[in-house]
mmCIF file of C-alpha atoms in Angstrom:
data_model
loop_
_atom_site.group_PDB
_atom_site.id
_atom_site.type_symbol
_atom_site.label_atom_id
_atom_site.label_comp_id
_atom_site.label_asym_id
_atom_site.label_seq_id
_atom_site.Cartn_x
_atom_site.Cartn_y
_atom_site.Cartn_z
ATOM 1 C CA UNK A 1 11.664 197.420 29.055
ATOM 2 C CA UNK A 2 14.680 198.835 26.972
ATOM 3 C CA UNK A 3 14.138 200.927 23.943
ATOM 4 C CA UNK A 4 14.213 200.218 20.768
ATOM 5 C CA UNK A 5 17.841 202.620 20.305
ATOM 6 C CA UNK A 6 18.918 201.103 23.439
ATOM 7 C CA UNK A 7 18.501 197.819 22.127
ATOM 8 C CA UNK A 8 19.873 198.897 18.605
ATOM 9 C CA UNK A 9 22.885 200.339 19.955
ATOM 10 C CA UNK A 10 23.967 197.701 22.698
ATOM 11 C CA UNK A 11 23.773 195.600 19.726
ATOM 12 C CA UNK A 12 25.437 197.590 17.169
ATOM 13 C CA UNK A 13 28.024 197.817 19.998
ATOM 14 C CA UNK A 14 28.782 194.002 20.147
ATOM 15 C CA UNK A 15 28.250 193.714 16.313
ATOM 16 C CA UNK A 16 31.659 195.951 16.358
ATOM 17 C CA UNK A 17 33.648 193.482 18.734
ATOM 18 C CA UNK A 18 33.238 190.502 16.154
ATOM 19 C CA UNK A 19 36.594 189.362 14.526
ATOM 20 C CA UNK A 20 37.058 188.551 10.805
ATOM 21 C CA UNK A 21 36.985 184.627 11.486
ATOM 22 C CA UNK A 22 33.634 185.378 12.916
ATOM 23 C CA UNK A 23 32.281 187.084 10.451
ATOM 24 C CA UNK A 24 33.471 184.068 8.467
ATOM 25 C CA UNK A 25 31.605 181.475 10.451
ATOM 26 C CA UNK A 26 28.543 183.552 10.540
ATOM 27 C CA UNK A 27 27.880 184.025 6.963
ATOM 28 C CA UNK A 28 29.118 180.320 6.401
ATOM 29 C CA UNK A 29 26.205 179.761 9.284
ATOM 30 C CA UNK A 30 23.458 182.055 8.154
ATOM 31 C CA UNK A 31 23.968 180.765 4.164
ATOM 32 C CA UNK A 32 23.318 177.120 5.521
ATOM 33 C CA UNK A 33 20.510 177.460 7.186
ATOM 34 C CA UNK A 34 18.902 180.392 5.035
ATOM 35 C CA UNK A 35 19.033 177.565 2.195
ATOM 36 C CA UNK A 36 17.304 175.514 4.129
ATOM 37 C CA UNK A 37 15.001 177.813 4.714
ATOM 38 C CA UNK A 38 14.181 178.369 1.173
ATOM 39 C CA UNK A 39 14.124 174.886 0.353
ATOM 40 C CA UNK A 40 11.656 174.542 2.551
ATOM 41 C CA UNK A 41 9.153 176.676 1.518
ATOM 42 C CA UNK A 42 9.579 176.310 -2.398
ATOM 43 C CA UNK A 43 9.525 172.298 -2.286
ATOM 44 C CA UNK A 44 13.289 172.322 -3.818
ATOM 45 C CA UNK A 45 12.201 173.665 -6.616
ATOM 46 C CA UNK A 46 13.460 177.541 -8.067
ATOM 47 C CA UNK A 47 11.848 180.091 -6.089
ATOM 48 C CA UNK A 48 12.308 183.906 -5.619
ATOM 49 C CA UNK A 49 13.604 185.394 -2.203
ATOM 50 C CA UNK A 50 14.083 189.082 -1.673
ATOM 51 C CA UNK A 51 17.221 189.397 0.778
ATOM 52 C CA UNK A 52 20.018 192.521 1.459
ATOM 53 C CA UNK A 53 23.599 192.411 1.176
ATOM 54 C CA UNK A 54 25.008 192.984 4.821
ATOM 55 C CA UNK A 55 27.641 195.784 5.251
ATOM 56 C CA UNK A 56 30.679 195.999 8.374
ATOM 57 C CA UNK A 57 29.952 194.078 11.043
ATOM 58 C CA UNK A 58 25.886 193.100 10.303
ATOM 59 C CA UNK A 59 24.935 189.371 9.836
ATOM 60 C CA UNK A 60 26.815 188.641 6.296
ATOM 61 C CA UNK A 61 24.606 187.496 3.817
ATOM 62 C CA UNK A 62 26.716 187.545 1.027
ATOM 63 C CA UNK A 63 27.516 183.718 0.880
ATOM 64 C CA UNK A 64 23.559 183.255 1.597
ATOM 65 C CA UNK A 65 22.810 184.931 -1.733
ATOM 66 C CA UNK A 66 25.673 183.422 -3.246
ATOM 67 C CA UNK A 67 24.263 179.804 -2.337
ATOM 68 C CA UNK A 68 20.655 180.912 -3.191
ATOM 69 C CA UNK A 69 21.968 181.664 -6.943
ATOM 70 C CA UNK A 70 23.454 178.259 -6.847
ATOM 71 C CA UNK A 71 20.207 176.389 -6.134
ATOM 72 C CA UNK A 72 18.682 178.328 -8.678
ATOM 73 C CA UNK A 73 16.779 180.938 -6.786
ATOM 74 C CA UNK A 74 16.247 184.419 -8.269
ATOM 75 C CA UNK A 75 16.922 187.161 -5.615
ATOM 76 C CA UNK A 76 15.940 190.675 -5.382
ATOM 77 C CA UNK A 77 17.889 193.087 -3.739
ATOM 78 C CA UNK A 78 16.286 196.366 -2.401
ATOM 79 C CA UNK A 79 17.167 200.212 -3.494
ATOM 80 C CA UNK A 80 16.164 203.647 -1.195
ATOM 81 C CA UNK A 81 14.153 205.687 -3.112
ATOM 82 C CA UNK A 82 13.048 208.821 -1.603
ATOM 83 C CA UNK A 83 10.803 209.196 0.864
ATOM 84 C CA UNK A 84 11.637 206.113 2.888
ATOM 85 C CA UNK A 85 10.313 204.048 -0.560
ATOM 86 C CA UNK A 86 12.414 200.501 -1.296
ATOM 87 C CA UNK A 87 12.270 199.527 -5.255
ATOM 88 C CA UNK A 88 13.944 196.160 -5.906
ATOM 89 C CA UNK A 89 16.750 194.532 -8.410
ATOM 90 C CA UNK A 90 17.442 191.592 -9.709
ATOM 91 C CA UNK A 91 20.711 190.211 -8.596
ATOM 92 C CA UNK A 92 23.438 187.807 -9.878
ATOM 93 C CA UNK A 93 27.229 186.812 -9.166
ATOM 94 C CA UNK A 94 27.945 189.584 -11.694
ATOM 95 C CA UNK A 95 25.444 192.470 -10.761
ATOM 96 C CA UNK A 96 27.739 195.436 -9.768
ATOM 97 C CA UNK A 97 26.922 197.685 -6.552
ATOM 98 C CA UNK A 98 26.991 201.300 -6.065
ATOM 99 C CA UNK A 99 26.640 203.490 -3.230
ATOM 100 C CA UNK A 100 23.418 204.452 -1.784
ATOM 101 C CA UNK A 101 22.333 207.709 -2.252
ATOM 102 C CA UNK A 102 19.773 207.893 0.923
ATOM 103 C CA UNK A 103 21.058 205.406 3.192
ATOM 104 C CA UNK A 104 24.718 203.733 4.127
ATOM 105 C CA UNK A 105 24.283 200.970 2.126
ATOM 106 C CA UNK A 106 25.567 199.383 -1.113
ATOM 107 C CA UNK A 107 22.849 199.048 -3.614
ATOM 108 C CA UNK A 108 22.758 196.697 -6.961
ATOM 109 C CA UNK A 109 22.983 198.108 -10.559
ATOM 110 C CA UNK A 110 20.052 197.417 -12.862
ATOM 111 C CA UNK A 111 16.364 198.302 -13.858
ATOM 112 C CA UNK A 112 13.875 198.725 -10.781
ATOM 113 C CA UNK A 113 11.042 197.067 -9.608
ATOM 114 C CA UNK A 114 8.709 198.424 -7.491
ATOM 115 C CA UNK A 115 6.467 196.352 -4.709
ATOM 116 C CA UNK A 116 4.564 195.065 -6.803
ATOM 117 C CA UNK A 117 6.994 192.465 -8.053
ATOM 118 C CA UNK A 118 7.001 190.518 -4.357
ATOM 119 C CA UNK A 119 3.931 189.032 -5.565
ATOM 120 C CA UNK A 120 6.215 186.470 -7.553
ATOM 121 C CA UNK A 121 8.375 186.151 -4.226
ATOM 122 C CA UNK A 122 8.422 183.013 -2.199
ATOM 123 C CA UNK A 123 9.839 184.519 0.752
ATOM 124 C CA UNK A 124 12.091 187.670 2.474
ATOM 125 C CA UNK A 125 15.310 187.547 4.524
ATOM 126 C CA UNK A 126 15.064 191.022 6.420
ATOM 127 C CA UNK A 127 17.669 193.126 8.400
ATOM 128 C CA UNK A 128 17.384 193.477 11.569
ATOM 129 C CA UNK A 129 19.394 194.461 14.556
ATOM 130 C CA UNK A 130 17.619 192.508 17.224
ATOM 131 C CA UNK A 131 14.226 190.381 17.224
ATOM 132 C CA UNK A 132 12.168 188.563 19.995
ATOM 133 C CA UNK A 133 10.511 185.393 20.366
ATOM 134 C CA UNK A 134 6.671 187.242 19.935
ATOM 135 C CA UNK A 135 8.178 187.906 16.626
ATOM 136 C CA UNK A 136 8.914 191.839 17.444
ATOM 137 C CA UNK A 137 11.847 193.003 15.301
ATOM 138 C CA UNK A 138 14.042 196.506 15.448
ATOM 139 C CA UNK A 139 15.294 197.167 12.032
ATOM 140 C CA UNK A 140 18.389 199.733 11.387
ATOM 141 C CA UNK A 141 16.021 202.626 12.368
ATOM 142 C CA UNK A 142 15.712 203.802 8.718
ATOM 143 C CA UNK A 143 12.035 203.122 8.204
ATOM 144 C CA UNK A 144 12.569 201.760 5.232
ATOM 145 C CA UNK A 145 11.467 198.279 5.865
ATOM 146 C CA UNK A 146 8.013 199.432 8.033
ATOM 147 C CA UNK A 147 6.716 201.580 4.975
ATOM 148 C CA UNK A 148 8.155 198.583 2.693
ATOM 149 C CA UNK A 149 6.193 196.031 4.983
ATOM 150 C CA UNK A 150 3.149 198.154 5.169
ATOM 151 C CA UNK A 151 2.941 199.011 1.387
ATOM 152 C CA UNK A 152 3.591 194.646 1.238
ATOM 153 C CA UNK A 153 0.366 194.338 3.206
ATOM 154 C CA UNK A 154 -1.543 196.261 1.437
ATOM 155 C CA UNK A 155 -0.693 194.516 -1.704
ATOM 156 C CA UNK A 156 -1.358 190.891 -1.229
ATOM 157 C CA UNK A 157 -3.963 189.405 1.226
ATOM 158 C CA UNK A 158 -2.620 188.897 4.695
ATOM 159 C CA UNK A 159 -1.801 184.811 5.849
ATOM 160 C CA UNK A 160 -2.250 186.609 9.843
ATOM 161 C CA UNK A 161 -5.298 185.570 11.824
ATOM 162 C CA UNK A 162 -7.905 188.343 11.907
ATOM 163 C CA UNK A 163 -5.878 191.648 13.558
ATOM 164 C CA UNK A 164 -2.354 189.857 13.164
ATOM 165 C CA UNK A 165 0.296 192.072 12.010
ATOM 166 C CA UNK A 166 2.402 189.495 10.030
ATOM 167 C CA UNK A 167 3.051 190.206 6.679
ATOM 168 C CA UNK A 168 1.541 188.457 3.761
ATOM 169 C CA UNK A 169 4.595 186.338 2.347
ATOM 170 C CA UNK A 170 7.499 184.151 4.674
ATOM 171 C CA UNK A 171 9.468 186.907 6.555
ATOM 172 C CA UNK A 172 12.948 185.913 8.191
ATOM 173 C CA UNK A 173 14.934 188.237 10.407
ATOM 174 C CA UNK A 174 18.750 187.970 10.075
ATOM 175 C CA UNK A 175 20.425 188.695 13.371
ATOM 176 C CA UNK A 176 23.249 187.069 15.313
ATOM 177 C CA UNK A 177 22.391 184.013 17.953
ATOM 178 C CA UNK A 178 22.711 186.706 20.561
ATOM 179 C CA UNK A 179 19.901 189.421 19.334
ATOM 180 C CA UNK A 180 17.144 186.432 19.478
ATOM 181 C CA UNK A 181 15.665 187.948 22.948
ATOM 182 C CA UNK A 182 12.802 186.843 25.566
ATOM 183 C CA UNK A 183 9.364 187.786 24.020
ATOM 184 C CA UNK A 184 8.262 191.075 24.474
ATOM 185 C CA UNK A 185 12.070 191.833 25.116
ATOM 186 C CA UNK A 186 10.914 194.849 22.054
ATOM 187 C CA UNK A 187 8.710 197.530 21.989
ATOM 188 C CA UNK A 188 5.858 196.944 19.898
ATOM 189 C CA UNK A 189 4.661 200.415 17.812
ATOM 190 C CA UNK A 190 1.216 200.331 15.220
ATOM 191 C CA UNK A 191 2.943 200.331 12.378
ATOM 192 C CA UNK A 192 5.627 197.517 13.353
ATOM 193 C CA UNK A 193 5.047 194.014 11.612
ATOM 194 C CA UNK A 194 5.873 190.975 13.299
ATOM 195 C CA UNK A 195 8.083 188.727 11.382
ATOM 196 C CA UNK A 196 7.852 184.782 11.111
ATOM 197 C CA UNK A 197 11.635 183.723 12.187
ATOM 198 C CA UNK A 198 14.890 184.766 12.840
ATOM 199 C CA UNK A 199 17.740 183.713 11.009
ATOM 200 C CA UNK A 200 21.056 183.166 12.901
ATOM 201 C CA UNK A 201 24.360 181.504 12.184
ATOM 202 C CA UNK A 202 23.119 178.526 14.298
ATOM 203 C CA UNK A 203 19.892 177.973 13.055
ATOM 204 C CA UNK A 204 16.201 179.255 12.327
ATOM 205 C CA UNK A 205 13.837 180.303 15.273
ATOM 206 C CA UNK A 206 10.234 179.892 14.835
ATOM 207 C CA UNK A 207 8.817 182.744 16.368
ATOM 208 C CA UNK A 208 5.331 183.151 18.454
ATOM 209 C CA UNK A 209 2.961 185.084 16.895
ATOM 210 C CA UNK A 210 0.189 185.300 19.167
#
């Protein structure tokens, strides 16, 4: 079995290849489907997602947060805090972005929220750079999303079966077709936590969580 950095970095590797028209397609993809997504689990009716805005050559999901504002959905965006902590924003069409001061990454403008606000959250589109089909995911090796995840688990009561690792709200992994690999393709570590799907530019994949 690979490693989780060997993984990560094959990946990041191919990530850089990508063109600007397929970029293009993928958001176009990923938006699509993540709606559908959303729809699904709030009825059609307004819900609240907490997503990311992809940077360079990551999954875009700038057009999925632009169509999720269109359907009415409120969307929280996360901020590094120190100490591997995420707090969260509200974003809109006009929120402006500033650099990140712990992590590459642009961050929205406005007041903060800590975890506490996901229990109003119908769902979260995650980064990733590579998932599997047991539902094993490899973030950007920040730890921000484990001690996020954790704290997440902690806060509202688990929908896992007893000793299931899967958070407590919808989780959905944005990766490429490509990064969807075998199960157990991933390393599995205590303190990882499954996720429920992956999101690609072709579709969602229901992932085994047994």
């Amino acid at each position: 079995m690979a490693s989780k950095e060997e993984i990560r970095s094959g990946h990041r590797a191919g990530r850089a290849a990508l063109t600007r028209a397929g970029l293009d397609s993928a958001g176009a993809g990923i938006a699509r489907h993540g709606l559908a997504w959303a729809t699904g689990l709030t009825g059609g009716n307004p819900g609240t997602f907490a997503a990311y805005l992809g940077v360079g050559s990551e999954p875009p999901t700038l057009p999925l947060l632009a169509a999720l504002h269109d359907a009415g959905h409120r969307i929280l965006l996360p901020v590094c805090e120190p100490e591997l902590a995420l707090s969260w924003v509200y974003w809109t069409p006009e929120s402006g972005f500033v650099r990140s001061r712990y992590a590459p990454i642009q961050e929205p403008e406005g007041p903060r929220h800590g975890t506490a606000v996901m229990r109003g959250a119908d769902g979260i589109f995650l980064p990733a750079t590579a998932v599997d089909l047991s539902g094993n995911r490899i973030g950007q090796g920040g730890g921000y999303y484990d001690k996020f995840l954790a704290a997440l688990s902690a806060l509202l009561p688990s929908q896992a079966p007893e000793g299931g690792t899967l958070p407590p709200l919808p989780t959905a992994a944005v990766v490429y077709d490509g990064e969807v690999l075998p199960g157990g393709s991933i390393p599995a570590e205590s303190f990882d936590r499954k996720v429920a799907a992956a999101l690609t530019p072709g579709g969602l994949v229901r992932l085994q969580l047994g």
